Amino acid sequence: MRQELMSLPKTLAEDVSRNLVMVARLIDEDPEQAYAYSRIALRLASRVAAVREAAGFAAYATQKYSEALAEFRAAKRMTGSVELWPVMADCERGLGRPERALAMAGEPEVQKLDKAGQVEMRLVAAGARRDMGQLDAAIVTLQSSELASNAVHPWTARLRYAYADALLAAGREDEAREWFGKALEADKDGSTDASDRLAEMDGVEFVDALDEDEDGDENGEDGDKGRTSEA
């Protein structure tokens, strides 16, 4: 990205970079604000591929899928890279066109993706199948050597989680519980809510200890506080 910005005058490059930094910082916690910063960067340097890509992700985070798709397409034209192909397909899902997402999953661009990109494309394709009410096909789509592998990669937890969720939607609860457990084992950074889903399936209800303390204080109750009941 820095190298791309070097094509701009120094002061302009600095202004653009500051806005892109804010997009990166805010996109998870405040996507609307990140989107606002991305529009400033886009206004300043619309011919820079990295800016178009950042604008696309900011629009995607705020569910402006048509706008995101346009920005991703522009970035792809500028760079010739196919790495945005899966998120472009997911934009088609967001626009209510799962059949287009499925068609993209069969295009030659998929073969040019790295392993992470191919897994992402598989997740999008499975999601498109579910959008179309094809649960069994979604399950089959997720069944792959990557799913069967015991190796843990950055995408492993999400792949296992998607498979578990599809199994649960199909009424295969025992298998779903097993795969939510496998997702949890691989989820070192908490990228999924697999633990919550397992607890929900097992009928476990978590009580906020702080809320209990406040309730006890309001009611003038003494005794043990801040403890949840044991199952």
mmCIF file of C-alpha atoms in Angstrom:
data_model
loop_
_atom_site.group_PDB
_atom_site.id
_atom_site.type_symbol
_atom_site.label_atom_id
_atom_site.label_comp_id
_atom_site.label_asym_id
_atom_site.label_seq_id
_atom_site.Cartn_x
_atom_site.Cartn_y
_atom_site.Cartn_z
ATOM 1 C CA MET A 1 0.000 0.000 0.000
ATOM 2 C CA ARG A 2 2.850 2.385 0.861
ATOM 3 C CA GLN A 3 4.427 1.718 -2.508
ATOM 4 C CA GLU A 4 1.159 2.494 -4.294
ATOM 5 C CA LEU A 5 0.826 5.768 -2.392
ATOM 6 C CA MET A 6 4.329 6.782 -3.480
ATOM 7 C CA SER A 7 2.845 7.580 -6.879
ATOM 8 C CA LEU A 8 1.065 10.536 -5.238
ATOM 9 C CA PRO A 9 2.534 13.899 -4.186
ATOM 10 C CA LYS A 10 3.971 13.581 -0.673
ATOM 11 C CA THR A 11 1.404 15.736 1.132
ATOM 12 C CA LEU A 12 -1.485 14.026 -0.627
ATOM 13 C CA ALA A 13 -0.035 10.590 0.115
ATOM 14 C CA GLU A 14 0.183 11.484 3.808
ATOM 15 C CA ASP A 15 -3.434 12.643 3.893
ATOM 16 C CA VAL A 16 -4.624 9.484 2.168
ATOM 17 C CA SER A 17 -2.553 7.213 4.412
ATOM 18 C CA ARG A 18 -3.948 8.837 7.565
ATOM 19 C CA ASN A 19 -7.487 8.134 6.403
ATOM 20 C CA LEU A 20 -6.636 4.553 5.483
ATOM 21 C CA VAL A 21 -5.127 4.004 8.932
ATOM 22 C CA MET A 22 -8.395 5.174 10.491
ATOM 23 C CA VAL A 23 -10.351 2.802 8.260
ATOM 24 C CA ALA A 24 -8.242 -0.100 9.499
ATOM 25 C CA ARG A 25 -8.569 0.952 13.137
ATOM 26 C CA LEU A 26 -12.328 1.474 13.101
ATOM 27 C CA ILE A 27 -13.710 -1.054 10.645
ATOM 28 C CA ASP A 28 -14.498 -3.653 13.331
ATOM 29 C CA GLU A 29 -15.672 -1.433 16.186
ATOM 30 C CA ASP A 30 -17.269 1.453 14.268
ATOM 31 C CA PRO A 31 -17.807 0.488 10.612
ATOM 32 C CA GLU A 32 -19.876 3.566 9.807
ATOM 33 C CA GLN A 33 -17.047 5.860 10.892
ATOM 34 C CA ALA A 34 -14.558 3.704 9.002
ATOM 35 C CA TYR A 35 -16.753 4.073 5.947
ATOM 36 C CA ALA A 36 -16.688 7.865 6.324
ATOM 37 C CA TYR A 37 -12.884 7.870 6.386
ATOM 38 C CA SER A 38 -12.777 5.565 3.356
ATOM 39 C CA ARG A 39 -14.892 8.035 1.379
ATOM 40 C CA ILE A 40 -12.404 10.803 2.129
ATOM 41 C CA ALA A 41 -9.512 8.616 0.961
ATOM 42 C CA LEU A 42 -11.478 7.681 -2.141
ATOM 43 C CA ARG A 43 -12.176 11.304 -2.952
ATOM 44 C CA LEU A 44 -8.466 12.092 -2.634
ATOM 45 C CA ALA A 45 -7.015 9.125 -4.544
ATOM 46 C CA SER A 46 -9.572 7.120 -6.478
ATOM 47 C CA ARG A 47 -6.927 5.874 -8.922
ATOM 48 C CA VAL A 48 -4.998 3.982 -6.245
ATOM 49 C CA ALA A 49 -6.001 0.309 -6.055
ATOM 50 C CA ALA A 50 -5.374 0.048 -2.308
ATOM 51 C CA VAL A 51 -7.769 2.917 -1.717
ATOM 52 C CA ARG A 52 -10.478 1.271 -3.819
ATOM 53 C CA GLU A 53 -9.978 -1.971 -1.918
ATOM 54 C CA ALA A 54 -10.186 -0.238 1.475
ATOM 55 C CA ALA A 55 -13.322 1.586 0.352
ATOM 56 C CA GLY A 56 -14.768 -1.737 -0.717
ATOM 57 C CA PHE A 57 -14.169 -3.371 2.647
ATOM 58 C CA ALA A 58 -15.597 -0.360 4.486
ATOM 59 C CA ALA A 59 -18.734 -0.484 2.338
ATOM 60 C CA TYR A 60 -18.925 -4.254 2.840
ATOM 61 C CA ALA A 61 -18.712 -3.813 6.633
ATOM 62 C CA THR A 62 -21.706 -1.462 6.508
ATOM 63 C CA GLN A 63 -23.658 -3.834 4.234
ATOM 64 C CA LYS A 64 -23.493 -1.495 1.240
ATOM 65 C CA TYR A 65 -22.940 -4.481 -0.987
ATOM 66 C CA SER A 66 -23.526 -2.867 -4.372
ATOM 67 C CA GLU A 67 -21.009 -0.144 -3.586
ATOM 68 C CA ALA A 68 -18.540 -2.656 -2.155
ATOM 69 C CA LEU A 69 -18.783 -4.823 -5.253
ATOM 70 C CA ALA A 70 -18.101 -1.844 -7.513
ATOM 71 C CA GLU A 71 -14.996 -0.915 -5.512
ATOM 72 C CA PHE A 72 -13.694 -4.484 -5.455
ATOM 73 C CA ARG A 73 -14.179 -4.758 -9.203
ATOM 74 C CA ALA A 74 -12.267 -1.526 -9.699
ATOM 75 C CA ALA A 75 -9.398 -2.758 -7.505
ATOM 76 C CA LYS A 76 -9.312 -6.044 -9.406
ATOM 77 C CA ARG A 77 -9.118 -4.228 -12.747
ATOM 78 C CA MET A 78 -6.249 -2.098 -11.487
ATOM 79 C CA THR A 79 -4.158 -4.914 -10.044
ATOM 80 C CA GLY A 80 -5.182 -7.970 -12.049
ATOM 81 C CA SER A 81 -5.264 -9.913 -8.754
ATOM 82 C CA VAL A 82 -8.036 -12.410 -7.994
ATOM 83 C CA GLU A 83 -7.647 -12.316 -4.205
ATOM 84 C CA LEU A 84 -10.896 -10.326 -3.802
ATOM 85 C CA TRP A 85 -12.920 -12.923 -5.721
ATOM 86 C CA PRO A 86 -14.497 -14.591 -2.640
ATOM 87 C CA VAL A 87 -15.623 -11.323 -1.045
ATOM 88 C CA MET A 88 -16.973 -10.192 -4.419
ATOM 89 C CA ALA A 89 -19.033 -13.379 -4.527
ATOM 90 C CA ASP A 90 -20.233 -12.734 -0.994
ATOM 91 C CA CYS A 91 -21.388 -9.277 -2.092
ATOM 92 C CA GLU A 92 -23.564 -11.047 -4.661
ATOM 93 C CA ARG A 93 -25.101 -13.002 -1.781
ATOM 94 C CA GLY A 94 -25.661 -9.767 0.103
ATOM 95 C CA LEU A 95 -27.488 -8.397 -2.928
ATOM 96 C CA GLY A 96 -29.800 -11.414 -2.909
ATOM 97 C CA ARG A 97 -28.141 -13.120 -5.866
ATOM 98 C CA PRO A 98 -26.805 -16.416 -4.473
ATOM 99 C CA GLU A 99 -26.923 -18.025 -7.896
ATOM 100 C CA ARG A 100 -24.312 -15.532 -9.099
ATOM 101 C CA ALA A 101 -22.116 -16.338 -6.110
ATOM 102 C CA LEU A 102 -22.339 -20.026 -7.025
ATOM 103 C CA ALA A 103 -21.454 -19.274 -10.619
ATOM 104 C CA MET A 104 -18.377 -17.372 -9.438
ATOM 105 C CA ALA A 105 -17.362 -20.407 -7.345
ATOM 106 C CA GLY A 106 -16.993 -22.334 -10.600
ATOM 107 C CA GLU A 107 -14.953 -19.738 -12.476
ATOM 108 C CA PRO A 108 -11.245 -20.197 -13.359
ATOM 109 C CA GLU A 109 -10.307 -17.378 -10.949
ATOM 110 C CA VAL A 110 -10.878 -19.747 -8.019
ATOM 111 C CA GLN A 111 -7.999 -21.956 -9.131
ATOM 112 C CA LYS A 112 -5.672 -18.960 -8.937
ATOM 113 C CA LEU A 113 -6.499 -18.290 -5.276
ATOM 114 C CA ASP A 114 -4.194 -19.409 -2.490
ATOM 115 C CA LYS A 115 -5.419 -22.009 -0.005
ATOM 116 C CA ALA A 116 -6.995 -19.447 2.300
ATOM 117 C CA GLY A 117 -8.817 -17.873 -0.627
ATOM 118 C CA GLN A 118 -10.096 -21.233 -1.849
ATOM 119 C CA VAL A 119 -11.427 -22.060 1.628
ATOM 120 C CA GLU A 120 -13.094 -18.646 1.754
ATOM 121 C CA MET A 121 -14.688 -19.325 -1.620
ATOM 122 C CA ARG A 122 -15.969 -22.658 -0.335
ATOM 123 C CA LEU A 123 -17.543 -20.898 2.653
ATOM 124 C CA VAL A 124 -19.240 -18.398 0.359
ATOM 125 C CA ALA A 125 -20.509 -21.142 -1.946
ATOM 126 C CA ALA A 126 -21.925 -23.083 1.003
ATOM 127 C CA GLY A 127 -23.608 -19.915 2.227
ATOM 128 C CA ALA A 128 -25.138 -19.414 -1.208
ATOM 129 C CA ARG A 129 -26.487 -22.957 -1.122
ATOM 130 C CA ARG A 130 -28.100 -22.226 2.231
ATOM 131 C CA ASP A 131 -29.553 -18.991 0.871
ATOM 132 C CA MET A 132 -31.250 -21.106 -1.767
ATOM 133 C CA GLY A 133 -32.559 -23.590 0.803
ATOM 134 C CA GLN A 134 -30.166 -26.332 -0.303
ATOM 135 C CA LEU A 135 -28.945 -27.490 3.111
ATOM 136 C CA ASP A 136 -27.651 -30.892 2.054
ATOM 137 C CA ALA A 137 -25.721 -29.327 -0.821
ATOM 138 C CA ALA A 138 -24.243 -26.766 1.573
ATOM 139 C CA ILE A 139 -23.011 -29.570 3.835
ATOM 140 C CA VAL A 140 -21.444 -31.419 0.903
ATOM 141 C CA THR A 141 -19.803 -28.198 -0.313
ATOM 142 C CA LEU A 142 -18.002 -27.817 3.020
ATOM 143 C CA GLN A 143 -16.791 -31.413 3.101
ATOM 144 C CA SER A 144 -13.205 -31.229 1.917
ATOM 145 C CA SER A 145 -9.650 -32.245 2.694
ATOM 146 C CA GLU A 146 -9.251 -28.955 4.581
ATOM 147 C CA LEU A 147 -12.195 -29.830 6.821
ATOM 148 C CA ALA A 148 -10.916 -33.351 7.443
ATOM 149 C CA SER A 149 -7.376 -32.219 8.253
ATOM 150 C CA ASN A 150 -6.216 -32.097 11.878
ATOM 151 C CA ALA A 151 -3.870 -29.233 11.058
ATOM 152 C CA VAL A 152 -4.949 -25.832 12.350
ATOM 153 C CA HIS A 153 -4.776 -22.812 10.057
ATOM 154 C CA PRO A 154 -6.197 -19.295 10.429
ATOM 155 C CA TRP A 155 -9.327 -20.370 8.579
ATOM 156 C CA THR A 156 -9.819 -23.766 10.282
ATOM 157 C CA ALA A 157 -12.144 -22.587 13.066
ATOM 158 C CA ARG A 158 -14.440 -20.747 10.651
ATOM 159 C CA LEU A 159 -14.621 -23.719 8.292
ATOM 160 C CA ARG A 160 -15.469 -26.144 11.086
ATOM 161 C CA TYR A 161 -17.972 -23.683 12.543
ATOM 162 C CA ALA A 162 -19.755 -23.260 9.199
ATOM 163 C CA TYR A 163 -19.955 -27.038 8.841
ATOM 164 C CA ALA A 164 -21.366 -27.420 12.356
ATOM 165 C CA ASP A 165 -23.916 -24.678 11.732
ATOM 166 C CA ALA A 166 -25.051 -26.318 8.494
ATOM 167 C CA LEU A 167 -25.386 -29.693 10.236
ATOM 168 C CA LEU A 168 -27.472 -28.109 12.981
ATOM 169 C CA ALA A 169 -29.731 -26.405 10.452
ATOM 170 C CA ALA A 170 -30.259 -29.829 8.857
ATOM 171 C CA GLY A 171 -31.282 -31.313 12.216
ATOM 172 C CA ARG A 172 -28.114 -33.378 12.682
ATOM 173 C CA GLU A 173 -27.531 -32.217 16.255
ATOM 174 C CA ASP A 174 -25.057 -34.843 17.460
ATOM 175 C CA GLU A 175 -22.753 -34.212 14.517
ATOM 176 C CA ALA A 176 -23.197 -30.469 14.918
ATOM 177 C CA ARG A 177 -22.151 -30.636 18.582
ATOM 178 C CA GLU A 178 -19.040 -32.595 17.611
ATOM 179 C CA TRP A 179 -18.027 -30.034 15.001
ATOM 180 C CA PHE A 180 -18.761 -27.022 17.180
ATOM 181 C CA GLY A 181 -16.359 -28.670 19.630
ATOM 182 C CA LYS A 182 -13.741 -29.065 16.905
ATOM 183 C CA ALA A 183 -14.238 -25.437 15.898
ATOM 184 C CA LEU A 184 -13.695 -24.366 19.485
ATOM 185 C CA GLU A 185 -10.457 -26.368 19.674
ATOM 186 C CA ALA A 186 -9.105 -24.475 16.654
ATOM 187 C CA ASP A 187 -10.453 -21.066 17.648
ATOM 188 C CA LYS A 188 -7.458 -19.593 19.461
ATOM 189 C CA ASP A 189 -8.404 -15.956 18.884
ATOM 190 C CA GLY A 190 -12.163 -16.144 19.480
ATOM 191 C CA SER A 191 -13.167 -15.566 15.876
ATOM 192 C CA THR A 192 -16.359 -17.628 16.336
ATOM 193 C CA ASP A 193 -18.939 -18.046 19.086
ATOM 194 C CA ALA A 194 -18.557 -21.828 19.086
ATOM 195 C CA SER A 195 -18.424 -21.975 22.890
ATOM 196 C CA ASP A 196 -21.735 -20.128 23.156
ATOM 197 C CA ARG A 197 -23.339 -22.386 20.566
ATOM 198 C CA LEU A 198 -22.219 -25.476 22.465
ATOM 199 C CA ALA A 199 -23.563 -24.071 25.715
ATOM 200 C CA GLU A 200 -26.853 -23.233 24.030
ATOM 201 C CA MET A 201 -27.170 -26.774 22.673
ATOM 202 C CA ASP A 202 -26.479 -28.179 26.142
ATOM 203 C CA GLY A 203 -29.021 -25.886 27.796
ATOM 204 C CA VAL A 204 -26.429 -23.966 29.812
ATOM 205 C CA GLU A 205 -27.390 -20.412 30.713
ATOM 206 C CA PHE A 206 -24.705 -17.952 31.763
ATOM 207 C CA VAL A 207 -25.509 -15.357 34.414
ATOM 208 C CA ASP A 208 -23.600 -12.101 34.601
ATOM 209 C CA ALA A 209 -22.075 -11.990 38.085
ATOM 210 C CA LEU A 210 -22.029 -8.181 38.072
ATOM 211 C CA ASP A 211 -25.763 -8.078 37.385
ATOM 212 C CA GLU A 212 -26.317 -10.478 40.272
ATOM 213 C CA ASP A 213 -24.373 -8.204 42.601
ATOM 214 C CA GLU A 214 -26.420 -5.195 41.564
ATOM 215 C CA ASP A 215 -29.707 -7.086 42.035
ATOM 216 C CA GLY A 216 -28.602 -8.221 45.479
ATOM 217 C CA ASP A 217 -27.655 -4.679 46.502
ATOM 218 C CA GLU A 218 -30.953 -3.282 45.288
ATOM 219 C CA ASN A 219 -32.935 -5.890 47.198
ATOM 220 C CA GLY A 220 -30.821 -5.556 50.356
ATOM 221 C CA GLU A 221 -29.812 -9.211 50.227
ATOM 222 C CA ASP A 222 -26.811 -10.607 52.097
ATOM 223 C CA GLY A 223 -24.919 -13.850 51.686
ATOM 224 C CA ASP A 224 -22.908 -15.187 48.771
ATOM 225 C CA LYS A 225 -22.887 -12.825 45.836
ATOM 226 C CA GLY A 226 -21.372 -12.919 42.389
ATOM 227 C CA ARG A 227 -21.799 -16.673 42.011
ATOM 228 C CA THR A 228 -23.814 -18.539 39.429
ATOM 229 C CA SER A 229 -25.788 -21.647 40.288
ATOM 230 C CA GLU A 230 -24.110 -24.918 39.464
ATOM 231 C CA ALA A 231 -25.686 -27.241 36.965
#
